[in-house]
């Protein structure tokens, strides 16, 4: 029974902790487009992104991606250690909770690195262009949601019985 309770607790905390590993989108509106958005013609034109800024963002993104490889590996190692503790016949609750804290710390480092990139983008763009970028993202998100709603509606209509 204790094992089931611990597993349920672990699943809850793991799923709630997943937002730490997701990246900037996990922090209530701090979203960055995926990929190298600073090369997209629409964004370059609207934000007046210079070639020097693109080169700086390229270098920052490459540095971040290299660091994330190691940090994601650390998360996987901590997950493996936690699974090992949970799978032992002589279960040690304190060791389990300690290992879970280590897992959360590893995920926090991933989130911190991703958010650090977000902060560097904010510094590079300045307030006005940063706000413009966020506005573009909000508009794109709204357009996608409208498109999904329209698709769902038309699908429902097609699936309706006469």
Tab-separated table of C-alpha atoms in Angstrom:
chain	number	residue	atom	x	y	z
A	1	UNK	CA	0.000	0.000	0.000
A	2	UNK	CA	2.818	2.385	0.855
A	3	UNK	CA	4.459	1.608	-2.456
A	4	UNK	CA	1.285	2.493	-4.354
A	5	UNK	CA	0.941	5.750	-2.419
A	6	UNK	CA	4.541	6.654	-3.156
A	7	UNK	CA	4.104	5.827	-6.846
A	8	UNK	CA	0.963	7.946	-7.039
A	9	UNK	CA	2.759	10.790	-5.283
A	10	UNK	CA	5.753	10.399	-7.589
A	11	UNK	CA	3.557	10.486	-10.691
A	12	UNK	CA	1.780	13.603	-9.442
A	13	UNK	CA	4.988	15.448	-8.683
A	14	UNK	CA	6.653	14.240	-11.844
A	15	UNK	CA	3.803	15.434	-14.023
A	16	UNK	CA	3.581	18.742	-12.178
A	17	UNK	CA	7.363	19.089	-12.459
A	18	UNK	CA	7.308	18.480	-16.205
A	19	UNK	CA	6.547	22.152	-16.700
A	20	UNK	CA	10.035	22.926	-15.382
A	21	UNK	CA	11.525	20.979	-18.262
A	22	UNK	CA	9.253	22.294	-20.960
A	23	UNK	CA	10.939	25.608	-21.330
A	24	UNK	CA	9.788	29.188	-21.486
A	25	UNK	CA	6.238	28.332	-22.452
A	26	UNK	CA	5.740	26.800	-19.068
A	27	UNK	CA	5.945	30.081	-17.171
A	28	UNK	CA	2.662	31.729	-17.968
A	29	UNK	CA	3.233	33.662	-21.167
A	30	UNK	CA	7.027	33.628	-21.473
A	31	UNK	CA	6.921	31.862	-24.800
A	32	UNK	CA	9.510	31.909	-27.516
A	33	UNK	CA	8.892	30.544	-30.987
A	34	UNK	CA	10.558	27.227	-31.720
A	35	UNK	CA	13.561	27.054	-33.958
A	36	UNK	CA	15.592	29.940	-35.273
A	37	UNK	CA	12.701	32.365	-35.514
A	38	UNK	CA	15.076	35.338	-35.911
A	39	UNK	CA	15.719	34.177	-39.493
A	40	UNK	CA	12.011	34.078	-40.439
A	41	UNK	CA	11.424	36.847	-43.025
A	42	UNK	CA	8.216	38.102	-41.387
A	43	UNK	CA	9.883	38.457	-37.987
A	44	UNK	CA	13.091	39.938	-39.410
A	45	UNK	CA	11.075	42.553	-41.257
A	46	UNK	CA	8.670	43.429	-38.445
A	47	UNK	CA	11.317	43.568	-35.722
A	48	UNK	CA	14.080	44.934	-37.952
A	49	UNK	CA	16.465	42.180	-36.840
A	50	UNK	CA	19.970	42.980	-38.095
A	51	UNK	CA	22.521	40.503	-39.421
A	52	UNK	CA	24.666	41.125	-36.323
A	53	UNK	CA	21.713	40.360	-34.060
A	54	UNK	CA	21.009	37.191	-36.017
A	55	UNK	CA	24.630	36.112	-35.602
A	56	UNK	CA	24.466	36.849	-31.856
A	57	UNK	CA	21.224	34.864	-31.502
A	58	UNK	CA	22.724	31.999	-33.515
A	59	UNK	CA	25.717	31.866	-31.160
A	60	UNK	CA	23.519	32.084	-28.051
A	61	UNK	CA	21.210	29.341	-29.341
A	62	UNK	CA	24.123	27.048	-30.147
A	63	UNK	CA	25.636	27.584	-26.697
A	64	UNK	CA	22.268	26.915	-25.052
A	65	UNK	CA	21.672	23.749	-27.083
A	66	UNK	CA	25.108	22.382	-26.189
A	67	UNK	CA	24.487	23.033	-22.499
A	68	UNK	CA	20.994	21.539	-22.678
A	69	UNK	CA	22.416	18.252	-23.946
A	70	UNK	CA	24.323	17.834	-20.682
A	71	UNK	CA	21.471	19.129	-18.532
A	72	UNK	CA	18.915	16.806	-20.136
A	73	UNK	CA	21.320	13.929	-19.563
A	74	UNK	CA	21.487	14.905	-15.889
A	75	UNK	CA	17.677	14.810	-15.713
A	76	UNK	CA	17.640	11.337	-17.256
A	77	UNK	CA	20.274	10.115	-14.780
A	78	UNK	CA	18.259	11.447	-11.842
A	79	UNK	CA	15.104	9.813	-13.214
A	80	UNK	CA	16.952	6.508	-13.525
A	81	UNK	CA	18.216	6.771	-9.938
A	82	UNK	CA	14.707	7.488	-8.704
A	83	UNK	CA	13.290	4.522	-10.617
A	84	UNK	CA	16.017	2.342	-9.102
A	85	UNK	CA	15.111	3.447	-5.573
A	86	UNK	CA	11.409	2.872	-6.218
A	87	UNK	CA	12.133	-0.594	-7.580
A	88	UNK	CA	14.103	-1.801	-4.559
A	89	UNK	CA	12.542	-4.418	-2.299
A	90	UNK	CA	13.707	-2.598	0.840
A	91	UNK	CA	12.110	0.772	0.077
A	92	UNK	CA	13.743	3.808	1.710
A	93	UNK	CA	11.276	6.691	1.812
A	94	UNK	CA	13.892	9.285	2.812
A	95	UNK	CA	16.211	8.234	-0.016
A	96	UNK	CA	13.275	8.362	-2.433
A	97	UNK	CA	12.297	11.887	-1.433
A	98	UNK	CA	15.935	13.017	-1.476
A	99	UNK	CA	16.358	11.618	-4.982
A	100	UNK	CA	13.138	13.284	-6.083
A	101	UNK	CA	14.575	16.615	-4.897
A	102	UNK	CA	17.666	15.921	-7.000
A	103	UNK	CA	15.440	15.251	-9.999
A	104	UNK	CA	13.587	18.527	-9.471
A	105	UNK	CA	16.904	20.371	-9.158
A	106	UNK	CA	18.078	18.886	-12.464
A	107	UNK	CA	14.833	19.907	-14.162
A	108	UNK	CA	15.112	23.363	-12.629
A	109	UNK	CA	18.551	23.739	-14.244
A	110	UNK	CA	17.072	22.895	-17.647
A	111	UNK	CA	14.339	25.481	-17.116
A	112	UNK	CA	16.852	28.061	-15.887
A	113	UNK	CA	19.011	27.593	-18.989
A	114	UNK	CA	16.025	27.938	-21.314
A	115	UNK	CA	14.751	30.998	-19.501
A	116	UNK	CA	18.257	32.485	-19.556
A	117	UNK	CA	18.056	32.446	-23.339
A	118	UNK	CA	14.710	34.226	-23.102
A	119	UNK	CA	16.302	36.915	-20.920
A	120	UNK	CA	19.148	37.364	-23.401
A	121	UNK	CA	16.629	37.774	-26.223
A	122	UNK	CA	14.853	40.460	-24.164
A	123	UNK	CA	18.143	42.278	-23.570
A	124	UNK	CA	19.115	42.096	-27.229
A	125	UNK	CA	15.769	43.213	-28.649
A	126	UNK	CA	14.993	45.922	-26.128
A	127	UNK	CA	11.543	46.594	-24.731
A	128	UNK	CA	9.692	47.735	-27.849
A	129	UNK	CA	10.806	44.940	-30.180
A	130	UNK	CA	10.408	42.394	-27.378
A	131	UNK	CA	6.800	43.480	-26.855
A	132	UNK	CA	6.244	43.326	-30.608
A	133	UNK	CA	7.594	39.761	-30.679
A	134	UNK	CA	5.285	38.724	-27.837
A	135	UNK	CA	2.366	40.373	-29.629
A	136	UNK	CA	3.174	38.402	-32.775
A	137	UNK	CA	3.236	35.206	-30.737
A	138	UNK	CA	-0.108	35.989	-29.100
A	139	UNK	CA	-1.646	36.720	-32.495
A	140	UNK	CA	-0.261	33.488	-33.946
A	141	UNK	CA	-1.603	31.535	-30.963
A	142	UNK	CA	-5.050	33.101	-31.369
A	143	UNK	CA	-5.040	32.307	-35.093
A	144	UNK	CA	-4.141	28.688	-34.395
A	145	UNK	CA	-6.892	28.356	-31.802
A	146	UNK	CA	-9.432	29.858	-34.185
A	147	UNK	CA	-8.292	27.454	-36.883
A	148	UNK	CA	-8.611	24.484	-34.537
A	149	UNK	CA	-12.078	25.589	-33.460
A	150	UNK	CA	-13.142	25.948	-37.096
A	151	UNK	CA	-11.736	22.544	-37.942
A	152	UNK	CA	-13.450	20.922	-34.979
A	153	UNK	CA	-16.730	22.523	-35.914
A	154	UNK	CA	-16.549	21.413	-39.525
A	155	UNK	CA	-15.484	17.928	-38.453
A	156	UNK	CA	-18.461	17.713	-36.112
A	157	UNK	CA	-20.753	18.812	-38.917
A	158	UNK	CA	-19.330	16.169	-41.250
A	159	UNK	CA	-19.683	13.495	-38.578
A	160	UNK	CA	-23.264	14.431	-37.645
A	161	UNK	CA	-25.953	11.900	-38.387
A	162	UNK	CA	-28.746	13.055	-40.756
